[in-house]
mmCIF file of C-alpha atoms in Angstrom:
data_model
loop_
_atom_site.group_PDB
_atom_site.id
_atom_site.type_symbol
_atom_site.label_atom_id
_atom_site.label_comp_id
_atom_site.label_asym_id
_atom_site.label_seq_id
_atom_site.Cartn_x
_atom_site.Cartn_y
_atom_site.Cartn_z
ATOM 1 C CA UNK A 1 176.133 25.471 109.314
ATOM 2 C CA UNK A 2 175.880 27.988 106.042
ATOM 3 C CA UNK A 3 178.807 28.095 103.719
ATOM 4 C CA UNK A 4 179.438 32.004 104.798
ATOM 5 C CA UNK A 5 179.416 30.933 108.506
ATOM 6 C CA UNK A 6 182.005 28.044 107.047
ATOM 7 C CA UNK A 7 184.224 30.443 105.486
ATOM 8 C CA UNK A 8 184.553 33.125 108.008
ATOM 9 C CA UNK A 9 185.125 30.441 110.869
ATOM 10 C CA UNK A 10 188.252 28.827 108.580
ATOM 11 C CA UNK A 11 191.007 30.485 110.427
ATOM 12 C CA UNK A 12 192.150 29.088 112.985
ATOM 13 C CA UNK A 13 194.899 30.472 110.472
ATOM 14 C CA UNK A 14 195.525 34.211 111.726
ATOM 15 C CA UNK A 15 195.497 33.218 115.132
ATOM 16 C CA UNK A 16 197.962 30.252 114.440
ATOM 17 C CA UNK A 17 200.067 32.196 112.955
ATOM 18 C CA UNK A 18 200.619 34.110 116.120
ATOM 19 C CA UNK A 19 201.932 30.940 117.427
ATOM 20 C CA UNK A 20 204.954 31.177 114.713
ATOM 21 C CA UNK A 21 207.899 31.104 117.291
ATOM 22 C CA UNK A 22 206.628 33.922 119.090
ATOM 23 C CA UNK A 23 205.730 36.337 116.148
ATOM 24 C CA UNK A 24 202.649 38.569 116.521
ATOM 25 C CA UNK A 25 200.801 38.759 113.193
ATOM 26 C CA UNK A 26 197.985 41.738 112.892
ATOM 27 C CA UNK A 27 195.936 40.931 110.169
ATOM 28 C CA UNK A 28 196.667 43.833 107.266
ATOM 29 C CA UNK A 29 192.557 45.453 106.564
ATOM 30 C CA UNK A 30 193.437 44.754 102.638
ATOM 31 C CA UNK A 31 194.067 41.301 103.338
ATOM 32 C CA UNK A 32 190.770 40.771 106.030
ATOM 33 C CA UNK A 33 188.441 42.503 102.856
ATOM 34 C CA UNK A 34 190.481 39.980 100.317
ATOM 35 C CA UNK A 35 189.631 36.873 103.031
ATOM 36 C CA UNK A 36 185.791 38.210 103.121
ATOM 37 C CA UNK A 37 185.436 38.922 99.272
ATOM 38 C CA UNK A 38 186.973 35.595 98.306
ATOM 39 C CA UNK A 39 187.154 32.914 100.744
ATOM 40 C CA UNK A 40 183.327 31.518 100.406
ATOM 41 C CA UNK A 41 184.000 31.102 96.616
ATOM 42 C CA UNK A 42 187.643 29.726 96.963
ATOM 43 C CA UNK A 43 186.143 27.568 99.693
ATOM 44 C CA UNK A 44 183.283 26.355 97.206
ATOM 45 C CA UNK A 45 185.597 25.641 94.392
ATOM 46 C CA UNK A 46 188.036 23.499 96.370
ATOM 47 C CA UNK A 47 184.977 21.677 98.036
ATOM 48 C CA UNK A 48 183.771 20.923 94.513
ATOM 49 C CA UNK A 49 187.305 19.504 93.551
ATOM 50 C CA UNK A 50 188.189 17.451 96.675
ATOM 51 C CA UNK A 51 184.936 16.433 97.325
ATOM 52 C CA UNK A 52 185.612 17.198 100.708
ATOM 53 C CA UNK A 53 184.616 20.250 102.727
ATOM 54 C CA UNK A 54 187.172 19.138 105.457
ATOM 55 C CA UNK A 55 190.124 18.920 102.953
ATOM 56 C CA UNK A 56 188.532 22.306 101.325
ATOM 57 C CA UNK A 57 188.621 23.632 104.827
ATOM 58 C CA UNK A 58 192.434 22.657 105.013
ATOM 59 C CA UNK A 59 193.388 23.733 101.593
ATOM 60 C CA UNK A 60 192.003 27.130 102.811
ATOM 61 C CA UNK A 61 194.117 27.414 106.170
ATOM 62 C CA UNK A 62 197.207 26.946 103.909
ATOM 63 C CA UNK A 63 196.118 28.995 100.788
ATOM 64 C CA UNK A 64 195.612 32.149 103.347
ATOM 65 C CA UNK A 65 198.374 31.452 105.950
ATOM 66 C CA UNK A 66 200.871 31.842 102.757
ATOM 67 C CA UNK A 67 199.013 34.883 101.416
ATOM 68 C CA UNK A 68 199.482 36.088 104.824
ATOM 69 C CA UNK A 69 203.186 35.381 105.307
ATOM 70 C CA UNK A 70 203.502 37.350 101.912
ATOM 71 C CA UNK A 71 200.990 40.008 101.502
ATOM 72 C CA UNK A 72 202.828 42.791 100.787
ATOM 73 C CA UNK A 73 204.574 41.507 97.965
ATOM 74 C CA UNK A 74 201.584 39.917 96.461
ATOM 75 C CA UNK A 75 199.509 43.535 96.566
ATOM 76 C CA UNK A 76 202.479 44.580 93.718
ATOM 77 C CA UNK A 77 201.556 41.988 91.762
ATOM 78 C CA UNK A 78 199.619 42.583 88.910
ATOM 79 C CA UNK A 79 196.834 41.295 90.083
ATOM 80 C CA UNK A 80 196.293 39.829 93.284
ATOM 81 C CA UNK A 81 193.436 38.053 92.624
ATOM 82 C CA UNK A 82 195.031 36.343 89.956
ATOM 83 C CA UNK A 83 198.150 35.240 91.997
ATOM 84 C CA UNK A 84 195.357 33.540 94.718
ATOM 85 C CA UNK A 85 193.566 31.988 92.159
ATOM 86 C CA UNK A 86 197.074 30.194 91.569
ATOM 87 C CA UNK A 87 198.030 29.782 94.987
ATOM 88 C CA UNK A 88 194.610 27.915 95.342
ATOM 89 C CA UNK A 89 194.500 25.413 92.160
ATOM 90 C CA UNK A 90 198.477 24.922 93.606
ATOM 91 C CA UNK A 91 197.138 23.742 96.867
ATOM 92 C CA UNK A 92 193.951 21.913 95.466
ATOM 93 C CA UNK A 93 196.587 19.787 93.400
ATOM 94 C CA UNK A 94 198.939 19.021 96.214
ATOM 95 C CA UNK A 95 196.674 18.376 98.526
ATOM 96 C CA UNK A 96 194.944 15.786 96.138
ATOM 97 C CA UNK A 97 198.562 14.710 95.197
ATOM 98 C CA UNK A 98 199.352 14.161 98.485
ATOM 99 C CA UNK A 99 196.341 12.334 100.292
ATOM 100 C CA UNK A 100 196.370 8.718 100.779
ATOM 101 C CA UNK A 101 193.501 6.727 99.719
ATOM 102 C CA UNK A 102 192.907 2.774 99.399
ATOM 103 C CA UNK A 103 193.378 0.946 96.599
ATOM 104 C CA UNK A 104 190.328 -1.382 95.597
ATOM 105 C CA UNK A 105 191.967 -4.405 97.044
ATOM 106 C CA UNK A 106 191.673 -2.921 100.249
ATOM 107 C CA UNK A 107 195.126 -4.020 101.196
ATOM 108 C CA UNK A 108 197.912 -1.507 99.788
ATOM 109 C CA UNK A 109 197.582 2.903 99.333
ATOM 110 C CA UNK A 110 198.490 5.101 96.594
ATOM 111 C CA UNK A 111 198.216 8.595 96.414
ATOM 112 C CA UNK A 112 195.500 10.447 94.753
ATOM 113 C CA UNK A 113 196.280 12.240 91.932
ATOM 114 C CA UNK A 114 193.315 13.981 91.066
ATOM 115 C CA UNK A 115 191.823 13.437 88.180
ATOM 116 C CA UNK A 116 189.032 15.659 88.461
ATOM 117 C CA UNK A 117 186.653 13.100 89.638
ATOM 118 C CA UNK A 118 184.560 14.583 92.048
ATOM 119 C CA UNK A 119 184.366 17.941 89.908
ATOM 120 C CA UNK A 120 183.485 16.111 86.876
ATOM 121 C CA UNK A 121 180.526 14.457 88.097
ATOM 122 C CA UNK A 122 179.198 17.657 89.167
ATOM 123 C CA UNK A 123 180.012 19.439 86.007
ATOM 124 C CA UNK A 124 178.109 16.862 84.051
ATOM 125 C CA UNK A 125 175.129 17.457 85.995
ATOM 126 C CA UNK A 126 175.398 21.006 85.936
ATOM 127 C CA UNK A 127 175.998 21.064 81.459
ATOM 128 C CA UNK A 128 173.249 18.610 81.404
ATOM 129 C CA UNK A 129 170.742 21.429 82.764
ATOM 130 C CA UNK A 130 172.411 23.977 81.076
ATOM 131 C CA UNK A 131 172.555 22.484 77.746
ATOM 132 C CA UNK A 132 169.746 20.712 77.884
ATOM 133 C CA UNK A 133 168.060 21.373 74.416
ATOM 134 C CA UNK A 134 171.247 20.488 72.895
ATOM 135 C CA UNK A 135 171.500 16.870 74.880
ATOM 136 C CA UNK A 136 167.836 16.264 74.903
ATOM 137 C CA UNK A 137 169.161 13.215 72.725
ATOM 138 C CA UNK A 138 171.865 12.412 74.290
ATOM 139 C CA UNK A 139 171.967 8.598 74.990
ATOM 140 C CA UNK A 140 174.651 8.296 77.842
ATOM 141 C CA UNK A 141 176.667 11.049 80.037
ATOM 142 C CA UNK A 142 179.335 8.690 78.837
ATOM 143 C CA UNK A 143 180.863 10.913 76.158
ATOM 144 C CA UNK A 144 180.103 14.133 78.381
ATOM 145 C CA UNK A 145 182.117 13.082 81.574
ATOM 146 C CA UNK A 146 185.332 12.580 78.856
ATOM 147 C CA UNK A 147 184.476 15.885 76.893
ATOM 148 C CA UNK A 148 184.327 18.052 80.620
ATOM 149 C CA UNK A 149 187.311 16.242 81.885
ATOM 150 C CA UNK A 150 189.660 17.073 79.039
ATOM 151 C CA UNK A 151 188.640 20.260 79.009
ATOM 152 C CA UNK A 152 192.017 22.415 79.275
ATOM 153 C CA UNK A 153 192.405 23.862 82.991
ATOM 154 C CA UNK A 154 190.894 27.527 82.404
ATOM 155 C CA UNK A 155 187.620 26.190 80.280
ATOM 156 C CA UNK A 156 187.226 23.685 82.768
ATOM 157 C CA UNK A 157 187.483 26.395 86.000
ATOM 158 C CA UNK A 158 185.273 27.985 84.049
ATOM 159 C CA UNK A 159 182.747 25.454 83.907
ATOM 160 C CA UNK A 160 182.998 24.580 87.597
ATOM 161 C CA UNK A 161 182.463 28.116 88.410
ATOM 162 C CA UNK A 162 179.545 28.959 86.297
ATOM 163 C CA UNK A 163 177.402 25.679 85.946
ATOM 164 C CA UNK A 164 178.059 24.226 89.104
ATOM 165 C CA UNK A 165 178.594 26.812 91.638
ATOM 166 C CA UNK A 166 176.248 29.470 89.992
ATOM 167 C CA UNK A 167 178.406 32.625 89.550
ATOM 168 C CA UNK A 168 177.594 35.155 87.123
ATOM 169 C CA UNK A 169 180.614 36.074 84.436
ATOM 170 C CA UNK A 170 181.519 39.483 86.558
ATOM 171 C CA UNK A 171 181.909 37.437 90.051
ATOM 172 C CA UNK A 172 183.746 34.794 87.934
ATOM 173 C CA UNK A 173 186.599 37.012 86.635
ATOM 174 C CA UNK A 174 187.060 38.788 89.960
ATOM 175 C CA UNK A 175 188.109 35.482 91.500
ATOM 176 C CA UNK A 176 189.894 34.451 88.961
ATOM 177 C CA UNK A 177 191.820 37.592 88.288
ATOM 178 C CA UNK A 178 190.648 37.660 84.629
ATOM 179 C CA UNK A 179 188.632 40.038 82.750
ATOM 180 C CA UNK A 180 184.931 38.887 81.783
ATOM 181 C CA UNK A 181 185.618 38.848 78.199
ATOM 182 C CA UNK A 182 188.203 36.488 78.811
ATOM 183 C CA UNK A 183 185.771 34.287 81.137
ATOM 184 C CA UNK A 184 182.875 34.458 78.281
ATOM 185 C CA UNK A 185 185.810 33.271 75.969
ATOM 186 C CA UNK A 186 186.663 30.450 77.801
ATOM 187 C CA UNK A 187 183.145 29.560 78.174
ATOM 188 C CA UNK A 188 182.200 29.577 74.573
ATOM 189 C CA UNK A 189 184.984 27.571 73.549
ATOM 190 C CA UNK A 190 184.603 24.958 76.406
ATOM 191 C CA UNK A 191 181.064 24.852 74.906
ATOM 192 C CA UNK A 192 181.946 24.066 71.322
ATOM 193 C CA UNK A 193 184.566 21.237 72.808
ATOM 194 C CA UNK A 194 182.101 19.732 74.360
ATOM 195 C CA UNK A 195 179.841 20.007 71.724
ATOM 196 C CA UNK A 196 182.089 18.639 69.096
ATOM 197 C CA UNK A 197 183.019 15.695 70.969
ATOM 198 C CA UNK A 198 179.594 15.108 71.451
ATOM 199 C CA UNK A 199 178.404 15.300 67.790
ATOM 200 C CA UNK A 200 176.143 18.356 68.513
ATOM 201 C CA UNK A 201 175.333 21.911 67.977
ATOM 202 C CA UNK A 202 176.903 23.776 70.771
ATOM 203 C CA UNK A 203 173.824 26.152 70.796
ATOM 204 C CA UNK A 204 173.714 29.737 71.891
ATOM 205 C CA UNK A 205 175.916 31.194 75.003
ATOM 206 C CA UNK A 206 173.312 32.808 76.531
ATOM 207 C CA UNK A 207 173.649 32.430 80.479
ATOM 208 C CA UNK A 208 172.582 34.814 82.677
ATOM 209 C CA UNK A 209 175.580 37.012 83.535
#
């Protein structure tokens, strides 16, 4: 199945919502043209960070069943984009928070608490290509992996959305809800952390936008 067929079959949610104690829910057209403009993106990103298309697929349901519930208020918000973008890292977290995974003993559970694992190992992959004339020396991903992960939370969203997932600077601030100088920002500082945790030249910040 393609990732667009994946995110337009998600819901499920706007028909379970008519299930809500006998409440009929008609889908507002702002909010469909939101669902179609962002949901294969949002979908992707929390895919990346789970590193599970099933719990991505769940994080979804919830992220637009609460848009949903509150739609109106969120289109006088300053941005609505923005507020999603939110609304999804808030579910990504408590999902991850929340899910209960075996220790290594095999015996007793703890809950996840998401330490950017999955989305790290990508990232590395992904900065490895991208900076590749830069790390063409580079001994071990070692240093990389801690540089990405302690990344602050916007540099690193950026990362994730750019290197891994492939989305030009313009697509990038419209899911986000920021403007593009803001993303190329981001970007060009997450580049010179990296870089100076690394011990090299951070290089140009030429990708494609």
């Amino acid at each position: 199945m393609s990732e667009d067929s994946d995110a337009h079959t998600l819901p499920g949610t706007f028909v379970e919502l008519d299930a809500l104690h006998g409440i009929h829910y008609e889908m507002p057209a702002s909010l469909d043209g939101f669902y179609r403009q962002y949901a294969r993106p949002q979908l992707r990103y929390a895919t990346t960070m789970l590193g599970s298309k099933e719990a991505a697929k769940t994080v979804l349901r919830n992220l637009y069943t609460h848009l949903a519930l509150n739609w109106e208020a969120i289109l006088r918000e300053e941005s609505p984009e923005a507020y999603a973008w939110r609304a999804l890292k808030l579910q990504v977290e408590t999902h991850a928070r929340l899910t209960i995974t075996p220790t290594a003993d095999g015996r007793s559970q703890t809950a996840s608490t998401n330490d950017r694992t999955a989305a790290v190992y990508e990232a590395v992959r992904a900065t490895l290509d991208a900076m590749r004339t830069q790390m063409a020396d580079l001994e071990s991903p070692i240093g990389l992996y801690t540089a990405i992960a302690a990344l602050p939370e916007r540099q690193f969203d950026v990362i994730i959305l750019q290197f891994v997932l492939g989305y030009p600077v313009k697509k990038i601030a419209q899911i986000m809800g920021i403007h593009e100088g803001t993303v190329r920002t981001h970007r060009r500082i997450a580049r010179k952390r990296i870089a100076a945790k690394l011990g090299i030249e951070p290089g140009d910040d030429e990708e494609k936008e």
